[in-house]
Coordinates of C-alpha atoms in Angstrom, one line a residue:
M1345 CA 39.6 -5.9 -16.9
S1346 CA 36.3 -4.2 -18.0
E1347 CA 34.6 -1.4 -16.0
A1348 CA 31.8 -3.8 -15.1
E1349 CA 34.3 -6.3 -13.7
E1350 CA 35.9 -3.6 -11.6
L1351 CA 32.7 -2.6 -9.8
P1352 CA 32.3 -3.8 -6.2
N1353 CA 30.2 -7.0 -5.9
R1354 CA 27.0 -5.5 -4.5
P1355 CA 23.6 -7.3 -4.6
Y1356 CA 21.9 -4.6 -6.6
E1357 CA 24.5 -4.3 -9.4
D1358 CA 24.1 -6.1 -12.7
S1359 CA 25.2 -5.7 -16.3
A1360 CA 21.8 -4.3 -17.3
S1361 CA 22.6 -1.1 -15.4
Y1362 CA 24.4 0.5 -18.3
S1363 CA 21.4 0.7 -20.7
L1364 CA 18.8 2.2 -18.4
S1365 CA 16.5 5.1 -19.2
S1366 CA 16.3 8.1 -17.0
E1367 CA 13.2 6.7 -15.3
E1368 CA 14.9 3.3 -14.8
R1369 CA 18.0 5.0 -13.4
R1370 CA 15.9 6.8 -10.8
E1371 CA 14.1 3.6 -9.9
R1372 CA 17.6 2.0 -9.4
I1373 CA 18.7 4.9 -7.1
I1374 CA 15.6 4.3 -5.0
Q1375 CA 16.4 0.6 -4.9
V1376 CA 19.9 1.4 -3.6
L1377 CA 18.6 3.7 -1.0
R1378 CA 16.1 1.1 0.1
E1379 CA 19.0 -1.2 0.8
Q1380 CA 21.5 1.2 2.5
D1381 CA 19.8 4.6 3.3
E1382 CA 22.7 6.6 1.8
V1383 CA 24.8 6.6 -1.3
T1384 CA 27.6 8.7 -3.0
V1385 CA 27.4 10.3 -6.4
S1386 CA 30.6 8.5 -7.5
E1387 CA 29.1 5.1 -6.5
L1388 CA 25.9 5.8 -8.4
S1389 CA 27.8 7.0 -11.4
R1390 CA 29.7 3.8 -11.7
L1391 CA 26.7 1.7 -11.0
L1392 CA 24.5 3.4 -13.6
G1393 CA 27.2 3.9 -16.2
V1394 CA 26.6 7.6 -16.6
S1395 CA 28.5 10.7 -15.7
E1396 CA 28.4 12.3 -12.3
V1397 CA 26.7 15.3 -13.9
T1398 CA 23.8 13.1 -15.0
T1399 CA 23.7 11.4 -11.7
R1400 CA 23.4 14.7 -9.9
K1401 CA 20.5 15.6 -12.2
D1402 CA 18.8 12.3 -11.3
L1403 CA 19.3 13.1 -7.6
Q1404 CA 17.9 16.6 -8.0
Q1405 CA 14.8 15.2 -9.6
L1406 CA 14.3 12.6 -6.8
E1407 CA 14.8 15.3 -4.2
E1408 CA 12.2 17.5 -5.8
Q1409 CA 9.8 14.5 -5.6
G1410 CA 10.6 14.0 -1.9
Y1411 CA 12.4 10.7 -2.1
L1412 CA 15.8 11.8 -0.8
T1413 CA 17.8 14.6 0.5
R1414 CA 21.1 15.6 -1.2
V1415 CA 24.2 16.0 0.9
R1416 CA 27.7 16.8 0.1
G1417 CA 29.0 14.1 -2.3
G1418 CA 25.8 12.1 -2.3
A1419 CA 22.3 11.6 -1.0
V1420 CA 20.4 10.2 2.0
V1421 CA 16.8 8.9 2.0
S1422 CA 14.3 11.6 3.2
G1423 CA 11.7 11.2 5.9
R1424 CA 9.0 11.0 3.3
G1425 CA 11.2 8.7 1.3
Q1426 CA 11.6 6.3 4.2
L1427 CA 7.8 6.1 4.5
E1428 CA 7.3 5.5 0.8
L1429 CA 10.1 3.0 0.6
R1430 CA 8.7 1.1 3.5
F1431 CA 5.2 1.1 2.0
A1432 CA 6.7 -0.1 -1.4
A1433 CA 8.5 -2.9 0.4
R1434 CA 5.3 -4.0 2.2
Q1435 CA 3.5 -4.0 -1.2
Q1436 CA 5.9 -6.5 -2.6
I1437 CA 5.1 -9.1 0.1
N1438 CA 2.8 -11.7 -1.5
L1439 CA 2.0 -9.1 -4.2
E1440 CA 0.4 -11.6 -6.7
E1441 CA -1.9 -12.9 -4.0
K1442 CA -2.9 -9.4 -2.9
R1443 CA -3.7 -8.6 -6.6
R1444 CA -6.0 -11.6 -6.9
I1445 CA -7.8 -10.7 -3.7
A1446 CA -8.2 -7.1 -4.8
S1447 CA -9.6 -8.2 -8.2
K1448 CA -12.3 -10.3 -6.5
A1449 CA -13.1 -7.5 -4.0
V1450 CA -13.7 -5.0 -6.8
E1451 CA -16.4 -7.2 -8.3
L1452 CA -18.5 -6.5 -5.2
I1453 CA -18.7 -2.7 -5.9
Q1454 CA -21.4 -1.0 -7.9
P1455 CA -21.4 2.5 -9.3
G1456 CA -23.1 5.0 -7.0
Q1457 CA -22.0 3.2 -3.8
T1458 CA -20.1 4.5 -0.9
I1459 CA -17.2 2.3 0.4
F1460 CA -14.7 2.5 3.2
V1461 CA -11.1 1.3 2.6
D1462 CA -8.3 1.2 5.1
G1463 CA -4.7 2.0 4.5
S1464 CA -3.3 -1.5 4.0
T1465 CA -1.2 -2.6 1.1
T1466 CA -3.7 -5.3 0.2
V1467 CA -6.5 -2.8 -0.1
F1468 CA -4.2 -0.4 -2.0
Q1469 CA -4.1 -3.0 -4.8
M1470 CA -7.9 -2.7 -5.0
I1471 CA -7.7 1.1 -5.0
R1472 CA -5.7 1.0 -8.3
L1473 CA -8.7 -0.8 -9.9
L1474 CA -11.2 1.9 -8.8
R1475 CA -9.8 4.9 -10.7
D1476 CA -12.1 4.6 -13.7
M1477 CA -15.2 3.6 -11.8
Q1478 CA -18.2 5.9 -12.2
N1479 CA -20.0 7.8 -9.4
L1480 CA -18.2 6.2 -6.5
T1481 CA -17.5 7.7 -3.0
V1482 CA -14.5 6.3 -1.2
I1483 CA -13.9 7.0 2.5
T1484 CA -10.4 6.0 3.7
T1485 CA -7.8 6.3 6.5
G1486 CA -5.0 5.7 4.0
L1487 CA -3.0 8.6 2.6
Y1488 CA -1.7 6.6 -0.3
A1489 CA -5.2 5.4 -1.1
A1490 CA -6.3 9.0 -1.2
L1491 CA -3.4 10.1 -3.4
E1492 CA -4.0 7.3 -5.8
L1493 CA -7.6 8.4 -6.2
S1494 CA -6.9 12.1 -6.3
F1495 CA -7.0 12.2 -10.1
A1496 CA -9.9 9.8 -10.6
P1497 CA -12.5 12.0 -12.2
D1498 CA -15.7 10.3 -11.0
V1499 CA -14.5 9.2 -7.5
T1500 CA -15.2 11.4 -4.5
T1501 CA -12.5 10.8 -1.9
I1502 CA -13.1 11.4 1.8
V1503 CA -10.2 11.1 4.2
V1504 CA -11.1 10.3 7.8
G1505 CA -9.8 13.6 9.3
G1506 CA -10.9 15.6 6.3
I1507 CA -12.1 15.7 2.7
L1508 CA -9.5 15.6 0.0
R1509 CA -9.6 18.7 -2.2
R1510 CA -8.4 17.3 -5.6
R1511 CA -6.9 20.4 -7.0
T1512 CA -4.6 21.2 -4.1
S1513 CA -4.4 17.7 -2.5
S1514 CA -5.3 19.4 0.8
L1515 CA -7.7 18.3 3.5
V1516 CA -10.7 20.4 4.3
D1517 CA -13.9 20.2 6.5
T1518 CA -12.5 18.1 9.3
L1519 CA -14.8 15.2 10.2
S1520 CA -15.9 15.1 13.9
P1521 CA -16.7 11.8 15.6
K1522 CA -20.3 12.8 15.6
L1523 CA -20.3 13.3 11.8
L1524 CA -18.4 10.0 11.4
R1525 CA -21.2 8.1 13.0
R1526 CA -23.7 9.6 10.6
L1527 CA -21.9 8.3 7.5
H1528 CA -23.7 5.6 5.5
V1529 CA -21.3 3.1 3.9
D1530 CA -22.4 0.3 1.7
I1531 CA -19.2 -1.9 2.0
A1532 CA -16.1 -1.7 4.3
F1533 CA -13.0 -3.3 2.8
L1534 CA -10.5 -4.1 5.6
S1535 CA -7.2 -6.0 5.9
C1536 CA -5.2 -6.6 9.1
R1537 CA -1.9 -7.5 10.6
G1538 CA -3.0 -10.9 11.8
F1539 CA -6.0 -13.3 11.4
T1540 CA -7.3 -16.3 13.2
P1541 CA -10.8 -18.0 13.0
E1542 CA -11.0 -17.6 16.8
H1543 CA -10.0 -13.9 17.2
G1544 CA -10.8 -12.5 13.8
M1545 CA -8.8 -9.5 12.5
T1546 CA -6.1 -8.1 14.8
E1547 CA -3.7 -5.2 14.8
S1548 CA -0.5 -4.4 16.6
D1549 CA -1.7 -0.8 17.1
L1550 CA -4.7 -0.2 19.3
R1551 CA -5.6 3.1 17.6
E1552 CA -5.5 1.4 14.2
A1553 CA -7.9 -1.3 15.4
Q1554 CA -10.3 1.2 16.9
M1555 CA -10.4 3.3 13.8
K1556 CA -11.1 0.3 11.6
R1557 CA -13.8 -0.9 13.9
A1558 CA -15.4 2.6 14.0
M1559 CA -15.6 2.8 10.3
A1560 CA -16.7 -0.8 9.8
E1561 CA -19.7 -0.1 12.2
T1562 CA -21.0 2.4 9.6
A1563 CA -21.0 -0.2 6.8
A1564 CA -23.9 -2.4 5.7
R1565 CA -21.4 -5.1 4.7
K1566 CA -17.9 -5.9 6.0
V1567 CA -15.4 -7.6 3.7
A1568 CA -12.0 -8.8 4.9
L1569 CA -9.1 -9.0 2.5
V1570 CA -6.4 -11.2 4.0
D1571 CA -3.6 -13.1 2.3
H1572 CA -2.5 -16.5 3.6
A1573 CA 0.7 -15.2 5.3
K1574 CA -1.4 -13.3 7.9
F1575 CA -3.2 -16.4 9.2
G1576 CA -2.3 -17.8 12.5
E1577 CA -1.0 -14.5 13.8
V1578 CA -2.7 -12.7 16.8
Y1579 CA -1.9 -9.1 17.8
V1580 CA -2.9 -6.9 20.7
A1581 CA -6.2 -5.4 19.4
T1582 CA -9.1 -6.8 17.5
S1583 CA -10.6 -4.7 14.7
L1584 CA -13.3 -7.2 13.7
L1585 CA -14.5 -10.3 15.4
P1586 CA -15.1 -13.4 13.3
E1587 CA -18.9 -13.1 13.6
E1588 CA -18.7 -9.5 12.3
I1589 CA -17.2 -10.4 9.0
D1590 CA -19.7 -10.8 6.2
L1591 CA -17.2 -12.1 3.7
L1592 CA -13.5 -13.1 3.9
I1593 CA -11.5 -13.1 0.6
V1594 CA -8.2 -15.1 0.8
D1595 CA -5.8 -16.5 -1.7
D1596 CA -5.7 -20.2 -2.5
K1597 CA -2.4 -20.8 -0.8
L1598 CA -4.2 -21.1 2.6
P1599 CA -3.4 -24.5 4.2
E1600 CA -6.2 -27.1 4.3
A1601 CA -6.2 -27.1 8.1
M1602 CA -6.9 -23.4 8.3
R1603 CA -9.7 -23.8 5.6
R1604 CA -11.4 -26.3 7.8
A1605 CA -11.1 -24.0 10.8
L1606 CA -12.8 -21.2 8.8
E1607 CA -15.6 -23.5 7.9
A1608 CA -16.0 -24.6 11.5
A1609 CA -16.2 -20.9 12.5
Q1610 CA -18.8 -20.3 9.9
I1611 CA -17.0 -17.4 8.3
P1612 CA -18.2 -16.9 4.7
T1613 CA -15.0 -17.3 2.6
E1614 CA -14.0 -17.0 -1.1
Y1615 CA -10.7 -18.3 -2.3
V1616 CA -8.9 -16.8 -5.3

């Protein structure tokens, strides 16, 4: 019996594991931790087809990057790693639809503008398309959005709570509510937890909804980025009412009945 046949029958194992590069091995380790939170060196060594010495080096690299914490005989996912793995998992939900929505949203932005973006995974796909834009100011509540833009040479990134200092990735000059109200934003790009034509954009967290609403009120134009899976869901707090949305961008998988409801509610909508 071959070594591959002797391996336990686990969902993340396949025959391709034995020709992975170092980067691919580390991605596989993160995948394993996403599924089970902890793993042993011997288990990873067999899965990846490399020595335990090589496996320990991979774990050391991932620990230095903050993804995991090494323990005797293996590793467990770190606190930061748990956050990043959850964010990565959320990104994968309807990823292609989110990318199409993001591409359409970017077409609305002109150099020299100031925009607000929230911390949603849909908006994050848009952030990835802004890195080469010229003379742009981005205000965000999203840490991952801010980090994604931290090396964009012509983008000024302002984090609600402070201004991102690119060289040190630190926050400086805390923004007060009074200063927040004095910001002038051209476009606010927002997503949500749930959406209906009757209730608009809703969130499960009251503070999240309040922050999005406060930032949207500073914007001349409010654009909602919502994939079809969020339609029909209503949560505890509304961030934007239907009549406050200047443009809704949604993927083309939205059912016909919901399209008619959007039309009846007179919400300007683009399908991608």
